[in-house]
Short mmCIF file of C-alpha atoms in Angstrom, two decimals:
data_model
loop_
_atom_site.label_atom_id
_atom_site.label_comp_id
_atom_site.label_asym_id
_atom_site.label_seq_id
_atom_site.Cartn_x
_atom_site.Cartn_y
_atom_site.Cartn_z
CA MET A 29 5.40 5.87 -5.82
CA ILE A 30 2.47 4.54 -7.86
CA SER A 31 4.33 5.25 -11.13
CA THR A 32 7.32 3.33 -9.77
CA PHE A 33 5.16 0.31 -9.04
CA ARG A 34 3.64 0.47 -12.52
CA SER A 35 7.08 0.65 -14.13
CA MET A 36 8.24 -2.28 -12.03
CA ILE A 37 5.22 -4.40 -12.97
CA ASP A 38 5.57 -3.49 -16.66
CA ALA A 39 9.24 -4.51 -16.54
CA CYS A 40 8.17 -8.05 -15.60
CA GLY A 41 6.72 -8.64 -19.07
CA SER A 42 4.54 -11.76 -19.31
CA ARG A 43 5.17 -12.48 -15.63
CA ALA A 44 3.52 -9.22 -14.52
CA HIS A 45 0.60 -11.20 -13.08
CA LEU A 46 3.01 -12.89 -10.66
CA MET A 47 4.26 -9.52 -9.45
CA ARG A 48 0.68 -8.34 -8.92
CA MET A 49 -0.07 -11.55 -7.02
CA ALA A 50 2.93 -11.00 -4.77
CA LEU A 51 1.77 -7.44 -4.14
CA TRP A 52 -1.72 -8.57 -3.15
CA PHE A 53 -0.33 -11.29 -0.86
CA THR A 54 1.90 -8.74 0.86
CA ALA A 55 -0.93 -6.21 1.24
CA ALA A 56 -3.25 -8.89 2.65
CA SER A 57 -0.55 -9.97 5.10
CA ALA A 58 -0.07 -6.40 6.30
CA ALA A 59 -3.85 -5.93 6.62
CA MET A 60 -4.10 -9.02 8.86
CA GLN A 61 -1.23 -7.67 10.93
CA GLY A 62 -2.95 -4.28 11.27
CA LEU A 63 -6.22 -5.92 12.35
CA ALA A 64 -4.37 -8.05 14.89
CA TYR A 65 -2.93 -4.94 16.51
CA ALA A 66 -6.36 -3.28 16.41
CA PHE A 67 -7.69 -6.12 18.56
CA VAL A 68 -5.12 -5.20 21.22
CA PHE A 69 -7.47 -2.36 22.30
CA PRO A 70 -10.47 -4.55 23.22
CA LEU A 71 -8.16 -7.26 24.58
CA PHE A 72 -6.55 -4.89 27.08
CA SER A 73 -9.93 -3.42 28.01
CA ALA A 74 -11.33 -6.90 28.61
CA LEU A 75 -8.31 -7.77 30.77
CA ALA A 76 -8.73 -4.58 32.81
CA SER A 77 -12.44 -5.22 33.41
CA ASP A 78 -11.98 -8.98 33.97
CA SER A 79 -14.44 -9.69 31.17
CA ASP A 80 -15.23 -13.11 29.79
CA ASP A 81 -14.44 -11.85 26.28
CA VAL A 82 -10.70 -12.02 26.88
CA TRP A 83 -10.32 -15.43 25.28
CA ALA A 84 -12.48 -14.44 22.30
CA TYR A 85 -10.24 -11.45 21.53
CA PHE A 86 -7.13 -13.56 22.13
CA VAL A 87 -8.34 -16.25 19.70
CA ALA A 88 -9.18 -13.55 17.14
CA ILE A 89 -5.61 -12.21 17.36
CA VAL A 90 -4.17 -15.72 16.99
CA VAL A 91 -6.34 -16.38 13.92
CA LEU A 92 -5.23 -13.09 12.34
CA ILE A 93 -1.58 -13.90 13.06
CA LEU A 94 -2.02 -17.31 11.40
CA LEU A 95 -3.63 -15.64 8.38
CA ASP A 96 -0.72 -13.19 8.29
CA ALA A 97 1.72 -16.13 8.27
CA ALA A 98 -0.27 -17.87 5.52
CA PHE A 99 -0.25 -14.79 3.29
CA ARG A 100 3.46 -14.29 3.95
CA PHE A 101 4.12 -17.89 2.98
CA GLY A 102 2.13 -17.42 -0.24
CA GLU A 103 4.01 -14.20 -0.99
CA SER A 104 7.37 -15.89 -0.47
CA ARG A 105 6.43 -18.70 -2.86
CA VAL A 106 5.32 -16.25 -5.54
CA SER A 107 8.34 -13.99 -4.96
CA TRP A 108 10.71 -16.87 -5.69
CA ARG A 109 8.86 -17.51 -8.95
CA VAL A 110 9.09 -13.81 -9.78
CA TYR A 111 12.81 -13.75 -9.07
CA ILE A 112 13.56 -16.86 -11.13
CA GLU A 113 11.09 -16.53 -14.00
CA VAL A 114 11.30 -12.75 -14.51
CA SER A 115 15.10 -12.85 -14.39
CA ASP A 116 15.23 -15.70 -16.90
CA GLU A 117 12.68 -14.11 -19.26
CA THR A 118 14.26 -10.66 -19.12
CA ARG A 119 17.76 -11.97 -19.77
CA SER A 120 16.52 -14.20 -22.60
CA ASN A 121 14.73 -11.26 -24.23
CA LEU A 122 17.79 -9.05 -23.85
CA GLY A 123 19.94 -11.82 -25.31
CA GLU A 124 17.67 -12.00 -28.36
CA GLN A 125 17.89 -8.22 -28.60
CA LEU A 126 21.70 -8.40 -28.65
CA LYS A 127 21.60 -11.05 -31.39
CA ARG A 128 19.49 -8.80 -33.62
CA MET A 129 21.08 -5.47 -32.71
CA PRO A 130 22.93 -3.67 -35.54
CA LEU A 131 26.69 -3.99 -35.21
CA GLN A 132 27.19 -0.22 -35.22
CA ASN A 133 25.02 0.05 -32.09
CA LEU A 134 26.64 -2.96 -30.49
CA ALA A 135 30.13 -1.58 -31.10
CA ARG A 136 29.31 1.58 -29.12
CA ARG A 137 28.62 -0.40 -25.98
CA GLN A 138 31.29 -1.73 -23.68
CA THR A 139 31.34 -5.42 -22.79
CA GLY A 140 31.23 -4.65 -19.09
CA ASP A 141 28.25 -2.33 -19.56
CA LEU A 142 26.23 -5.01 -21.34
CA ASN A 143 27.18 -7.54 -18.68
CA ASN A 144 26.04 -5.16 -15.95
CA VAL A 145 22.66 -4.65 -17.63
CA LEU A 146 22.12 -8.40 -18.08
CA THR A 147 23.14 -9.26 -14.52
CA GLY A 148 23.17 -6.36 -12.08
CA ASN A 149 20.29 -4.27 -13.44
CA VAL A 150 17.98 -7.27 -13.86
CA ASN A 151 18.77 -8.34 -10.28
CA ASP A 152 18.10 -4.78 -9.07
CA VAL A 153 14.58 -4.87 -10.49
CA VAL A 154 13.50 -8.28 -9.21
CA SER A 155 15.31 -8.31 -5.87
CA ILE A 156 14.53 -4.74 -4.79
CA ALA A 157 10.89 -5.23 -5.78
CA GLY A 158 10.38 -7.93 -3.13
CA GLY A 159 11.92 -5.80 -0.41
CA VAL A 160 9.96 -2.73 -1.47
CA PHE A 161 6.65 -4.59 -1.30
CA GLY A 162 7.27 -5.62 2.29
CA MET A 163 8.48 -2.20 3.40
CA VAL A 164 5.56 -0.37 1.78
CA SER A 165 3.03 -2.74 3.31
CA ASN A 166 4.53 -2.51 6.80
CA SER A 167 4.87 1.27 6.52
CA ILE A 168 1.48 2.10 5.02
CA VAL A 169 -1.07 -0.73 4.85
CA ALA A 170 -0.71 -2.12 8.38
CA PRO A 171 -0.77 1.28 10.18
CA VAL A 172 -3.72 2.51 8.06
CA VAL A 173 -5.77 -0.62 8.87
CA THR A 174 -5.00 -0.19 12.59
CA ILE A 175 -5.94 3.51 12.46
CA LEU A 176 -9.24 2.77 10.71
CA ALA A 177 -10.08 0.19 13.38
CA THR A 178 -9.14 2.74 16.08
CA PHE A 179 -12.00 4.97 14.88
CA PHE A 180 -14.38 2.48 16.51
CA ILE A 181 -12.55 2.90 19.84
CA ASP A 182 -11.83 6.64 20.03
CA TRP A 183 -12.16 8.83 16.94
CA ARG A 184 -9.95 11.55 18.46
CA LEU A 185 -6.97 9.22 18.84
CA ALA A 186 -7.52 7.77 15.37
CA LEU A 187 -7.64 11.25 13.88
CA ALA A 188 -4.44 12.20 15.70
CA MET A 189 -2.72 9.08 14.34
CA LEU A 190 -4.04 9.77 10.85
CA VAL A 191 -2.51 13.27 10.84
CA LEU A 192 0.97 11.72 10.65
CA PHE A 193 0.48 10.59 7.03
CA PRO A 194 -0.49 13.95 5.45
CA VAL A 195 2.43 15.55 7.31
CA ALA A 196 4.88 12.86 6.15
CA ILE A 197 3.86 12.99 2.44
CA PRO A 198 5.40 16.44 1.67
CA LEU A 199 8.57 15.39 3.49
CA TYR A 200 8.74 12.19 1.47
CA ARG A 201 8.31 14.13 -1.79
CA TRP A 202 11.05 16.52 -0.72
CA ILE A 203 13.37 13.63 0.05
CA ARG A 204 12.79 12.12 -3.39
CA SER A 205 13.23 15.46 -5.16
CA ILE A 206 16.62 16.24 -3.60
CA GLY A 207 17.99 12.73 -3.80
CA ALA A 208 16.54 11.36 -7.05
CA ARG A 209 19.06 12.96 -9.41
CA GLU A 210 22.09 12.11 -7.30
CA THR A 211 20.89 8.55 -6.73
CA ARG A 212 20.52 8.01 -10.47
CA ILE A 213 23.99 9.47 -11.09
CA SER A 214 25.36 7.14 -8.39
CA ALA A 215 23.65 4.19 -10.07
CA GLU A 216 25.21 5.15 -13.40
CA ALA A 217 28.62 5.56 -11.75
CA HIS A 218 28.24 2.15 -10.11
CA ALA A 219 27.35 0.57 -13.46
CA ASP A 220 30.30 2.31 -15.12
CA THR A 221 32.68 1.06 -12.42
CA ALA A 222 31.34 -2.49 -12.68
CA SER A 223 31.86 -2.32 -16.44
CA HIS A 224 35.47 -1.15 -16.07
CA LEU A 225 36.16 -3.84 -13.45
CA ILE A 226 34.99 -6.57 -15.80
CA GLU A 227 37.06 -5.23 -18.70
CA TYR A 228 40.03 -4.76 -16.37
CA THR A 229 39.80 -8.39 -15.24
CA GLN A 230 39.40 -9.69 -18.78
CA GLY A 231 42.42 -7.77 -20.05
CA LEU A 232 44.58 -8.20 -16.95
CA ALA A 233 47.28 -10.20 -18.76
CA VAL A 234 47.76 -7.47 -21.36
CA LEU A 235 47.57 -4.71 -18.75
CA ARG A 236 50.25 -6.40 -16.65
CA ALA A 237 52.50 -6.65 -19.69
CA THR A 238 52.10 -2.92 -20.32
CA ARG A 239 52.32 -2.00 -16.59
CA GLN A 240 48.81 -0.56 -16.40
CA VAL A 241 47.57 -2.48 -13.37
CA GLY A 242 46.47 -1.19 -9.97
CA PRO A 243 47.12 2.53 -9.47
CA GLU A 244 48.45 2.77 -13.03
CA SER A 245 45.07 1.83 -14.52
CA GLU A 246 43.81 5.35 -15.24
CA ARG A 247 40.31 4.50 -16.51
CA LEU A 248 39.54 2.21 -13.59
CA GLN A 249 40.92 4.60 -10.98
CA ALA A 250 38.98 7.51 -12.47
CA SER A 251 35.81 5.42 -12.42
CA LEU A 252 36.36 4.43 -8.78
CA ALA A 253 37.01 8.05 -7.80
CA ARG A 254 33.82 9.19 -9.54
CA LEU A 255 31.80 6.47 -7.83
CA ARG A 256 33.22 7.41 -4.41
CA GLN A 257 32.45 11.10 -5.01
CA HIS A 258 28.81 10.49 -5.91
CA GLN A 259 28.28 7.97 -3.11
CA VAL A 260 29.56 10.46 -0.55
CA LYS A 261 27.39 13.22 -1.98
CA GLY A 262 24.34 10.95 -2.02
CA LEU A 263 24.95 9.97 1.59
CA GLN A 264 25.25 13.61 2.62
CA LEU A 265 22.02 14.53 0.82
CA GLY A 266 20.09 11.61 2.30
CA THR A 267 21.21 11.81 5.92
CA LEU A 268 19.35 14.95 7.00
CA PRO A 269 15.99 14.03 5.39
CA SER A 270 16.13 10.56 6.95
CA ILE A 271 16.79 12.08 10.37
CA LEU A 272 13.92 14.55 9.88
CA MET A 273 11.51 11.78 8.88
CA SER A 274 12.52 9.68 11.90
CA ALA A 275 12.18 12.70 14.20
CA LEU A 276 8.74 13.50 12.76
CA VAL A 277 7.52 9.96 13.41
CA GLN A 278 8.91 9.89 16.96
CA LEU A 279 7.43 13.30 17.81
CA GLY A 280 4.09 12.25 16.35
CA ILE A 281 4.04 9.06 18.41
CA LEU A 282 4.98 10.96 21.56
CA GLY A 283 2.21 13.45 20.84
CA ILE A 284 -0.36 10.69 20.36
CA THR A 285 0.73 8.98 23.58
CA ALA A 286 0.58 12.28 25.50
CA LEU A 287 -2.90 12.92 24.11
CA ALA A 288 -4.04 9.45 25.20
CA VAL A 289 -2.65 10.03 28.71
CA ARG A 290 -4.47 13.38 28.84
CA PHE A 291 -7.77 11.71 27.91
CA ALA A 292 -7.15 9.07 30.57
CA LEU A 293 -6.51 11.71 33.26
CA ASP A 294 -9.74 13.47 32.24
CA GLY A 295 -11.62 10.21 32.56
CA ASP A 296 -12.51 10.03 28.85
CA LEU A 297 -10.27 7.03 28.14
CA GLY A 298 -9.36 3.92 30.05
CA VAL A 299 -5.87 3.02 31.16
CA ALA A 300 -6.07 -0.17 29.08
CA ALA A 301 -6.60 1.87 25.91
CA VAL A 302 -3.58 4.04 26.76
CA LEU A 303 -1.41 0.94 27.16
CA ALA A 304 -2.72 -0.38 23.83
CA ILE A 305 -1.84 2.94 22.15
CA ILE A 306 1.72 2.66 23.51
CA VAL A 307 2.07 -0.94 22.24
CA VAL A 308 0.78 -0.07 18.76
CA SER A 309 2.90 3.10 18.55
CA VAL A 310 6.09 1.26 19.44
CA ARG A 311 5.30 -1.45 16.88
CA PHE A 312 4.84 0.95 13.96
CA SER A 313 7.49 3.52 14.84
CA GLU A 314 10.35 1.69 13.08
CA PRO A 315 8.65 0.92 9.72
CA LEU A 316 7.31 4.48 9.53
CA SER A 317 10.80 5.85 10.27
CA LEU A 318 12.29 3.69 7.51
CA PHE A 319 9.75 5.00 5.02
CA ALA A 320 12.16 7.73 3.87
CA ASN A 321 14.84 5.19 2.98
CA MET A 322 12.52 3.61 0.41
CA SER A 323 12.99 6.61 -1.87
CA VAL A 324 16.62 5.57 -2.48
CA MET A 325 15.51 2.04 -3.35
CA PHE A 326 12.89 3.41 -5.74
CA ASP A 327 15.47 5.57 -7.52
CA PHE A 328 17.96 2.71 -7.88
CA MET A 329 15.23 0.45 -9.23
CA GLU A 330 14.01 3.08 -11.70
CA ALA A 331 17.58 3.62 -12.90
CA ALA A 332 17.91 -0.13 -13.51
CA ILE A 333 14.58 -0.18 -15.38
CA ASP A 334 15.72 2.75 -17.53
CA ARG A 335 19.00 1.03 -18.45
CA ILE A 336 17.14 -2.14 -19.43
CA GLY A 337 14.65 -0.05 -21.39
CA ASP A 338 17.45 1.74 -23.24
CA LEU A 339 18.83 -1.59 -24.46
CA ARG A 340 15.38 -2.78 -25.48
CA ALA A 341 14.67 0.48 -27.32
CA VAL A 342 17.42 -0.13 -29.91
CA GLU A 343 15.74 -0.96 -33.22
CA PRO A 344 16.74 -4.55 -34.10
CA LEU A 345 17.57 -5.81 -37.55
CA PRO A 346 14.65 -7.36 -39.47
#
């Protein structure tokens, strides 16, 4: 995952600092969110004991929520700059590369393929990056901050919550290992189909004259069939791991809740803390379950970066 982030930041060229800024804004936003949920524990305890600290904890949560909103606003402003400026710079650089590329190399490439690199692949890098930042922060940063704060409430519950991450890491690696190759092949098939569609549209008048449209267009139909085949295979490979990851998260949350109830029955934990555990668990169950789906996004983004890198790697004319 770290190597993917590095590749993504490097692909931004001179605008890499904007991508790093967006990453820090997103991480800070998730940290504020995690701290806000950590304050649910003392808030519920204060409510149960009718303490005067209720309003103090409530104000603290409101302040953290406002900070979360401020960081999200800053991230959205920077993300728009990343999308616009990185896209413009990357396409301009690739355009200069095409102008200086030897004709023998240029002749080997299809018009649709070049168009797909300049449009689709560039969009894949900058648009997926923004979504990945948010998903990673909600899936990792916010829960980790909440767990660390839980150590000050009950170290046993925090340790039980922390166990979920080491268990999920091998499953995540397995998901990436079985799906990475097929996802990249699917990305290549998608790019190939997009290329053929563009060329088909451009030459439609000639193709109609020679009766090679629709089902009679052999290259386009073969490309569509190949794309369908790899998409189906990729879906089949990714379904079971995603279900396993979701099941692992749900079982882990049920186990943590059962452990909290057990502590409460033994008198070692208050009912308010158990209710807070349930609230926090429900909040983070969905982003943790979606963590497995990020591997597909990473693979698509890396495939786009590789295709852009391949075009840049061609030695230009002096």
